Short mmCIF file of C-alpha atoms in Angstrom, two decimals:
data_model
loop_
_atom_site.label_atom_id
_atom_site.label_comp_id
_atom_site.label_asym_id
_atom_site.label_seq_id
_atom_site.Cartn_x
_atom_site.Cartn_y
_atom_site.Cartn_z
CA PHE A 1 88.03 236.89 4.99
CA PHE A 2 87.74 234.60 2.99
CA VAL A 3 87.65 237.12 -0.35
CA ALA A 4 91.16 238.53 1.83
CA ASN A 5 92.41 234.84 1.62
CA GLY A 6 91.02 233.28 -0.53
CA TYR A 7 92.03 228.76 -0.36
CA HIS A 8 94.14 229.75 1.86
CA GLY A 9 91.25 231.78 3.76
CA PHE A 10 89.90 228.09 3.27
CA LEU A 11 91.59 225.49 4.71
CA LEU A 12 92.01 227.68 8.43
CA LEU A 13 89.23 226.68 9.17
CA GLY A 14 90.73 223.81 10.13
CA SER A 15 92.33 225.36 12.01
CA VAL A 16 89.36 227.20 13.82
CA VAL A 17 87.66 224.09 14.93
CA LEU A 18 89.37 223.26 17.15
CA CYS A 19 88.03 226.46 18.88
CA VAL A 20 85.09 224.30 18.72
CA THR A 21 85.88 221.40 20.11
CA GLY A 22 83.96 220.25 23.40
CA GLY A 23 81.19 220.98 22.41
CA GLU A 24 80.34 217.41 21.05
CA ALA A 25 81.41 216.44 25.10
CA LEU A 26 78.11 217.58 25.97
CA TYR A 27 75.82 214.95 24.18
CA ALA A 28 77.57 212.51 26.40
CA ASP A 29 76.62 214.81 29.79
CA MET A 30 73.69 214.46 28.05
CA GLY A 31 72.29 211.14 28.99
CA HIS A 32 74.47 211.08 32.30
CA PHE A 33 72.56 214.81 33.79
CA GLY A 34 69.72 215.68 31.84
CA ARG A 35 68.92 219.57 30.42
CA GLY A 36 69.18 221.47 32.99
CA PRO A 37 72.47 221.98 34.34
CA ILE A 38 73.85 221.37 30.78
CA ARG A 39 72.05 224.80 30.16
CA ILE A 40 73.18 226.26 33.36
CA SER A 41 76.44 225.77 33.97
CA TRP A 42 77.34 226.89 29.95
CA PHE A 43 75.53 230.32 29.69
CA SER A 44 76.18 230.76 33.03
CA LEU A 45 79.97 229.62 32.99
CA VAL A 46 81.43 227.66 30.52
CA PHE A 47 80.39 230.36 27.81
CA PRO A 48 81.48 233.51 29.14
CA ALA A 49 84.33 231.89 30.07
CA LEU A 50 85.89 230.69 26.41
CA LEU A 51 84.87 233.64 24.92
CA LEU A 52 86.86 235.96 27.19
CA ASN A 53 90.33 233.31 26.52
CA TYR A 54 89.67 233.05 22.80
CA PHE A 55 89.07 237.46 22.59
CA GLY A 56 91.88 237.89 25.63
CA GLN A 57 93.83 235.45 22.30
CA GLY A 58 93.00 236.99 19.82
CA SER A 59 94.12 241.05 20.77
CA LEU A 60 97.75 238.80 22.33
CA LEU A 61 98.28 237.91 18.97
CA LEU A 62 97.24 241.77 17.31
CA GLU A 63 98.78 243.85 19.81
CA ARG A 64 101.99 240.82 19.85
CA GLY A 65 102.83 239.59 16.37
CA ALA A 66 104.15 236.87 15.48
CA ASP A 67 106.21 236.70 19.32
CA ALA A 68 102.44 235.45 19.98
CA VAL A 69 101.76 232.71 17.92
CA ALA A 70 103.73 229.98 19.07
CA ASN A 71 101.00 229.26 22.28
CA PRO A 72 98.68 232.66 22.47
CA PHE A 73 97.04 231.14 25.37
CA TYR A 74 100.10 230.54 27.89
CA GLY A 75 101.61 234.10 26.17
CA LEU A 76 97.12 235.63 28.39
CA ALA A 77 100.11 235.10 31.66
CA PRO A 78 102.99 236.54 33.14
CA ASP A 79 106.28 234.74 33.61
CA MET A 80 105.31 233.77 37.23
CA LEU A 81 101.68 231.89 36.83
CA LEU A 82 103.70 229.70 33.56
CA PHE A 83 103.24 226.39 35.77
CA PRO A 84 99.66 227.29 37.63
CA LEU A 85 98.06 227.18 34.37
CA VAL A 86 99.58 225.04 32.77
CA ILE A 87 98.45 222.44 35.83
CA LEU A 88 94.29 224.58 35.37
CA ALA A 89 95.02 222.94 31.61
CA THR A 90 95.62 219.39 32.58
CA ALA A 91 93.67 219.78 35.45
CA ALA A 92 91.27 220.81 32.12
CA ALA A 93 91.74 217.81 29.91
CA VAL A 94 91.43 215.01 32.64
CA ILE A 95 87.92 216.71 33.41
CA ALA A 96 87.26 217.16 30.08
CA SER A 97 88.31 213.07 29.49
CA GLN A 98 85.93 211.92 32.04
CA ALA A 99 83.63 213.04 28.91
CA MET A 100 84.60 210.50 26.42
CA ILE A 101 85.13 208.31 28.53
CA SER A 102 81.80 207.98 30.11
CA GLY A 103 79.78 208.44 26.60
CA ALA A 104 82.70 205.94 25.58
CA PHE A 105 81.21 203.51 28.40
CA SER A 106 77.51 204.76 27.44
CA LEU A 107 77.92 204.19 23.78
CA ALA A 108 79.58 200.52 24.30
CA GLN A 109 76.43 199.74 27.17
CA GLN A 110 74.13 200.79 24.05
CA ALA A 111 75.91 198.89 21.38
CA VAL A 112 75.09 195.40 23.34
CA GLN A 113 72.28 195.88 24.50
CA LEU A 114 71.26 196.23 20.28
CA GLY A 115 73.38 193.92 19.61
CA TYR A 116 76.44 195.81 18.10
CA LEU A 117 78.96 194.44 20.84
CA PRO A 118 79.56 190.96 22.11
CA ARG A 119 78.80 190.73 25.95
CA LEU A 120 80.78 193.22 27.96
CA SER A 121 80.95 193.64 31.99
CA ILE A 122 78.51 196.01 32.84
CA ILE A 123 78.79 197.53 36.54
CA HIS A 124 76.79 200.19 37.49
CA THR A 125 79.17 203.23 40.03
CA SER A 126 74.88 204.94 41.41
CA GLY A 127 71.88 202.65 43.04
CA GLU A 128 70.11 206.04 41.51
CA ALA A 129 71.42 206.83 38.45
CA SER A 130 70.66 204.65 35.63
CA GLY A 131 73.75 205.55 32.98
CA GLN A 132 76.20 205.60 36.08
CA ILE A 133 77.96 202.53 34.43
CA TYR A 134 81.29 201.08 34.45
CA VAL A 135 82.66 199.22 30.99
CA PRO A 136 86.38 197.63 31.98
CA GLU A 137 86.97 196.20 28.31
CA ILE A 138 86.42 199.46 27.78
CA ASN A 139 88.60 201.84 29.62
CA ARG A 140 91.44 199.21 28.89
CA LEU A 141 91.11 200.27 25.22
CA LEU A 142 91.34 203.45 25.68
CA MET A 143 94.01 203.23 28.20
CA VAL A 144 95.75 201.11 25.15
CA ALA A 145 94.80 204.01 22.75
CA CYS A 146 96.16 206.82 25.06
CA ILE A 147 99.69 205.30 24.74
CA ALA A 148 99.57 204.14 21.40
CA LEU A 149 98.68 207.89 20.19
CA THR A 150 100.72 209.38 22.22
CA LEU A 151 104.41 206.86 21.51
CA GLY A 152 102.95 207.71 18.07
CA PHE A 153 102.57 210.66 17.52
CA ARG A 154 104.47 212.02 20.02
CA ASP A 155 103.56 216.70 19.69
CA SER A 156 99.97 217.81 20.12
CA SER A 157 100.01 219.47 17.25
CA LYS A 158 99.81 216.10 14.77
CA LEU A 159 96.82 215.31 16.79
CA ALA A 160 95.21 218.03 15.33
CA GLY A 161 94.74 216.79 11.57
CA ALA A 162 93.82 213.53 13.34
CA TYR A 163 90.78 215.79 16.66
CA GLY A 164 89.09 217.60 13.46
CA ILE A 165 88.03 214.54 11.13
CA SER A 166 86.52 212.90 14.43
CA VAL A 167 84.58 215.52 15.52
CA MET A 168 83.30 216.99 12.38
CA GLY A 169 82.28 213.54 11.77
CA ALA A 170 80.76 213.36 14.39
CA MET A 171 79.13 216.50 14.18
CA ILE A 172 77.85 215.61 10.77
CA CYS A 173 77.26 212.53 12.19
CA THR A 174 74.79 213.52 15.01
CA SER A 175 73.30 216.55 12.35
CA ILE A 176 71.56 213.46 10.14
CA LEU A 177 70.81 211.19 13.09
CA LEU A 178 68.75 214.30 13.89
CA GLY A 179 66.84 214.65 11.08
CA SER A 180 65.71 210.96 10.88
CA VAL A 181 64.49 211.27 14.73
CA ALA A 182 62.70 214.17 13.49
CA VAL A 183 61.16 212.40 11.25
CA MET A 184 61.02 208.48 12.22
CA ARG A 185 60.30 210.02 16.68
CA TRP A 186 58.90 213.47 16.50
CA LYS A 187 56.26 212.97 12.74
CA TRP A 188 57.51 216.65 10.95
CA SER A 189 57.60 216.62 7.46
CA PHE A 190 60.55 215.87 5.68
CA SER A 191 61.09 219.28 3.94
CA LEU A 192 61.46 220.81 7.86
CA SER A 193 64.01 217.79 9.14
CA LEU A 194 66.09 218.63 6.46
CA LEU A 195 65.25 222.59 6.54
CA LEU A 196 66.38 221.25 10.28
CA VAL A 197 69.38 219.22 9.29
CA ALA A 198 70.32 221.72 6.23
CA GLY A 199 71.69 224.46 8.68
CA PHE A 200 73.98 221.96 11.12
CA LEU A 201 76.03 220.66 8.19
CA SER A 202 76.24 224.78 6.64
CA VAL A 203 78.52 225.18 9.14
CA GLU A 204 79.52 222.01 9.38
CA LEU A 205 81.36 220.30 6.15
CA PRO A 206 82.47 223.38 5.46
CA LEU A 207 84.31 222.55 8.55
CA LEU A 208 85.05 218.78 7.97
CA LEU A 209 86.83 220.33 4.53
CA ALA A 210 88.60 222.35 5.77
CA ASN A 211 90.97 218.79 7.41
CA ILE A 212 90.76 217.09 4.74
CA PRO A 213 93.94 218.26 3.44
CA LYS A 214 95.35 216.70 7.26
CA ILE A 215 94.36 213.19 6.53
CA MET A 216 97.68 212.53 5.72
CA ARG A 217 98.98 214.23 8.94
CA GLY A 218 97.30 212.23 11.37
CA GLY A 219 93.43 212.23 10.32
CA TRP A 220 94.16 209.17 8.17
CA PHE A 221 93.44 207.10 12.51
CA PRO A 222 90.75 208.55 12.57
CA LEU A 223 89.65 207.17 9.86
CA LEU A 224 90.91 203.58 10.77
CA VAL A 225 89.61 203.43 14.24
CA GLY A 226 85.86 203.97 12.92
CA SER A 227 86.61 201.10 10.13
CA LEU A 228 87.23 198.89 12.63
CA PHE A 229 85.08 199.67 14.38
CA TYR A 230 82.33 199.71 11.88
CA ALA A 231 83.86 195.77 10.87
CA ILE A 232 83.35 194.98 13.78
CA MET A 233 79.71 195.97 14.95
CA THR A 234 77.81 195.35 11.56
CA THR A 235 79.71 191.75 12.01
CA TRP A 236 78.30 190.64 15.76
CA LYS A 237 75.03 191.91 14.05
CA ILE A 238 75.57 189.37 10.71
CA GLY A 239 76.86 186.48 12.37
CA ARG A 240 74.17 186.56 15.04
CA ARG A 241 71.63 187.03 12.95
CA GLU A 242 73.09 184.39 11.13
CA VAL A 243 73.29 181.80 14.33
CA ARG A 244 69.93 182.35 15.16
CA SER A 245 68.19 181.90 11.70
CA TYR A 246 70.70 178.34 11.46
CA LEU A 247 69.01 178.00 14.89
CA GLU A 248 65.58 178.88 14.30
CA SER A 249 65.28 176.32 10.96
CA GLY A 250 65.85 173.60 13.23
CA SER A 251 63.23 174.84 15.81
CA LEU A 252 59.82 173.68 16.63
CA PRO A 253 56.44 176.52 16.54
CA ILE A 254 55.32 176.37 20.54
CA ASP A 255 52.19 175.47 19.78
CA PRO A 256 51.80 171.51 17.88
CA PHE A 257 55.31 171.00 21.03
CA LEU A 258 52.43 171.66 22.94
CA ALA A 259 50.24 169.29 21.46
CA GLY A 260 52.64 166.77 21.63
CA LEU A 261 52.80 167.03 25.97
CA ASP A 262 49.27 165.09 25.63
CA LYS A 263 50.42 162.30 23.74
CA VAL A 264 54.22 161.95 25.37
CA SER A 265 52.98 162.19 28.95
CA PRO A 266 57.15 162.70 29.90
CA HIS A 267 58.01 162.86 33.54
CA ARG A 268 57.23 166.49 35.34
CA VAL A 269 59.96 166.92 38.13
CA LYS A 270 59.89 169.32 40.31
CA GLY A 271 60.64 173.00 40.21
CA THR A 272 60.68 175.72 37.95
CA ALA A 273 62.95 175.70 34.66
CA VAL A 274 63.64 178.73 33.08
CA PHE A 275 64.77 178.36 29.49
CA MET A 276 66.61 182.19 28.43
CA THR A 277 65.04 182.09 23.66
CA SER A 278 65.21 184.90 21.77
CA SER A 279 62.33 184.15 18.98
CA MET A 280 58.94 184.45 20.46
CA GLY A 281 56.68 181.62 19.13
CA VAL A 282 58.81 178.24 18.90
CA THR A 283 60.22 176.27 21.26
CA PRO A 284 63.85 177.23 22.04
CA PRO A 285 66.52 174.84 20.36
CA ILE A 286 67.74 174.08 24.53
CA LEU A 287 64.65 172.76 25.03
CA LEU A 288 64.23 170.23 22.62
CA HIS A 289 67.99 169.58 23.64
CA HIS A 290 67.06 169.34 26.41
CA PHE A 291 63.70 167.50 26.35
CA LYS A 292 65.41 165.22 24.06
CA HIS A 293 68.26 163.70 25.77
CA ASN A 294 66.51 163.77 29.74
CA LYS A 295 62.91 163.48 28.77
CA VAL A 296 61.92 165.00 31.65
CA LEU A 297 60.34 168.13 32.42
CA HIS A 298 59.98 170.63 35.22
CA GLU A 299 56.41 171.08 36.37
CA LYS A 300 56.63 175.01 35.14
CA VAL A 301 58.61 175.54 32.00
CA ILE A 302 58.93 180.05 31.47
CA LEU A 303 60.23 180.87 28.11
CA PHE A 304 61.91 183.83 29.11
CA THR A 305 62.62 186.50 25.71
CA ILE A 306 64.13 190.02 26.99
CA VAL A 307 63.03 192.22 23.62
CA THR A 308 65.09 195.96 23.27
CA GLU A 309 63.26 198.79 22.66
CA GLY A 310 63.98 201.48 20.68
CA MET A 311 64.43 203.74 23.62
CA PRO A 312 66.20 204.84 26.49
CA VAL A 313 65.24 203.45 29.82
CA VAL A 314 61.37 200.83 29.89
CA PRO A 315 59.40 201.86 32.79
CA LYS A 316 59.01 199.39 35.74
CA ALA A 317 55.29 199.05 34.89
CA ASP A 318 55.75 198.48 31.89
CA ARG A 319 58.40 196.26 31.38
CA ILE A 320 57.00 192.72 31.91
CA GLN A 321 54.10 190.66 29.39
CA MET A 322 53.68 187.43 30.64
CA ARG A 323 51.31 184.56 28.72
CA ASP A 324 49.92 181.20 30.22
CA LEU A 325 50.56 178.57 27.50
CA SER A 326 48.63 175.68 29.09
CA HIS A 327 50.57 172.48 30.48
CA GLY A 328 52.87 175.05 32.69
CA PHE A 329 54.94 176.53 30.60
CA PHE A 330 54.35 180.83 30.26
CA GLU A 331 56.08 183.06 28.01
CA VAL A 332 57.37 185.85 29.81
CA ILE A 333 58.43 188.58 27.44
CA ALA A 334 60.90 191.42 29.24
CA HIS A 335 61.28 194.73 27.81
CA TYR A 336 64.59 196.66 28.70
CA GLY A 337 65.71 200.08 26.91
CA PHE A 338 69.28 200.63 24.72
CA MET A 339 70.95 201.98 28.14
CA GLN A 340 69.46 199.75 31.20
CA THR A 341 70.91 196.14 31.46
CA PRO A 342 68.56 193.10 31.81
CA ASN A 343 68.16 191.36 35.57
CA VAL A 344 66.46 187.65 34.94
CA PRO A 345 65.99 186.80 38.09
CA SER A 346 64.74 191.24 39.04
CA ALA A 347 62.04 190.59 35.67
CA LEU A 348 60.78 186.90 36.98
CA ARG A 349 60.23 188.22 40.80
CA ARG A 350 58.40 191.22 38.98
CA ALA A 351 56.26 188.71 36.52
CA ALA A 352 55.90 186.51 40.13
CA GLU A 353 53.77 190.35 41.01
CA GLN A 354 51.64 190.03 38.35
CA GLY A 355 50.63 186.66 39.42
CA LEU A 356 53.20 184.33 38.06
CA LYS A 357 53.53 181.55 40.65
CA PHE A 358 56.85 179.45 41.74
CA GLU A 359 59.26 179.31 44.68
CA PRO A 360 62.70 181.53 43.86
CA GLU A 361 64.64 179.08 45.47
CA SER A 362 64.14 176.18 42.95
CA VAL A 363 64.33 177.40 39.62
CA SER A 364 66.98 176.81 37.69
CA TYR A 365 67.96 178.37 34.54
CA PHE A 366 68.47 176.81 31.34
CA LEU A 367 71.42 177.88 29.36
CA GLY A 368 73.06 177.25 25.14
CA ARG A 369 77.03 177.43 24.59
CA GLU A 370 76.48 177.59 21.60
CA THR A 371 80.59 177.18 19.40
CA ILE A 372 81.02 178.37 16.51
CA LEU A 373 82.34 176.64 13.21
CA THR A 374 83.20 178.12 10.30
CA THR A 375 82.87 175.39 7.84
CA GLY A 376 78.73 176.62 7.25
CA SER A 377 77.59 178.07 4.23
CA SER A 378 76.68 180.86 5.40
CA SER A 379 77.70 184.51 3.27
CA LEU A 380 79.08 186.02 5.89
CA ALA A 381 83.45 186.44 4.06
CA ARG A 382 86.03 184.21 5.38
CA TRP A 383 87.27 186.29 8.11
CA ARG A 384 84.06 188.01 9.51
CA LYS A 385 83.47 183.93 9.91
CA SER A 386 86.89 184.28 12.16
CA LEU A 387 86.62 187.56 13.31
CA PHE A 388 83.22 186.92 14.68
CA VAL A 389 84.57 182.71 16.50
CA TYR A 390 86.97 185.66 17.90
CA LEU A 391 84.73 188.02 19.41
CA ALA A 392 82.09 185.27 20.41
CA ARG A 393 84.75 183.20 22.52
CA ASN A 394 85.65 186.47 24.88
CA ALA A 395 81.68 187.91 25.14
CA ARG A 396 81.15 187.80 28.77
CA PRO A 397 79.33 184.87 29.70
CA ALA A 398 75.08 185.27 29.52
CA ASN A 399 74.53 184.22 32.74
CA ALA A 400 77.10 186.74 34.00
CA PHE A 401 75.73 189.76 31.85
CA PHE A 402 72.06 188.41 32.62
CA ARG A 403 72.81 188.99 36.32
CA ILE A 404 71.66 184.89 37.25
CA PRO A 405 72.73 182.58 39.95
CA PRO A 406 76.08 181.36 38.04
CA ASN A 407 75.09 177.69 40.60
CA ARG A 408 71.35 177.66 38.73
CA VAL A 409 72.58 178.26 35.62
CA ILE A 410 72.60 174.65 33.46
CA GLU A 411 74.25 175.28 29.58
CA LEU A 412 73.99 172.92 27.02
CA GLY A 413 76.51 173.13 23.91
CA VAL A 414 74.68 173.04 20.47
CA GLN A 415 76.98 173.57 17.36
CA VAL A 416 76.20 175.86 14.54
CA GLU A 417 78.10 176.22 11.53
CA LEU A 418 78.05 179.48 9.91
#
């Protein structure tokens, strides 16, 4: 085919790619349903149906020629079945969109857990499947994007370029990530993983290159969206690192702080105080702030740290680490997977089962409310500082995200200069 048609035949791959799209949606479904249902549905129904449909369209084109080129899919059906086929195609589009929506929800949750997005509202819609979630902010963003695309492009054929670029870009990224997982997690040799990735890329790269001419005809859109999200996610990641570095620069190691309590002998009030901290082994700035101004400490003080592991789910048995620091101080580390949403009260109940005794109704949660100023000397560009401040202001409150009862939260403000 390529010998007979030359460069024109290569460019036709840009249209052929639309026949294989939808395969990338299986990755989103895999995380929700597992491999078994995906394999059964694919080999028993989806693949045979696709094969028959494309064979039918091919035979229709061979029989009718130019008369069927406009829309061979609808040309397969007699005129009386045209509207039922339109309804079927619309229903199929809605069903297919659900995989992308679910995938967007899952990716947003994982990005939040890994520190690449600010806290979002994550609603669990199933008591049995942890992956069944709903993210209102992402849902509204998708709605606005769909309306804007419909009004902007007006014709589905104009979206073909955008679709081909985005799908093949996603597939290539997946193949490269597969290679890195094979080396780092499965312990494959580099040459073997390279051979595996090269096999996938030998198909995907020509399809992507065939879509390059479509960049000016809609292909620019996914590149623009991807660049926008890259800027947002990297800005948030770098900004949070700068904030943590700023707070840690004025922090005190926990051991000298505890040793100093013998000299000061502060008044200890009844109850348990939980201080959320992202750094282990240091005194949380919010604790120093509280002690400096209030001059008292609770009978029990829990330094609570959440660690996101590089796995989807951390079993309950491996979730909690606890250490007695003396002087009524305890360190609790809760491990969560990137597909799990932290639940601080639930984690404390798990710690109680391991010997940490406290009265749940007497727990007070101390959280820091950071006011970000852009007047500092950090290496962040000015536009990144402004973007980070905007994201921080619109992030979901920490108590809601960590499922902390709002009537037990005490917030202390701190200014951070970036």
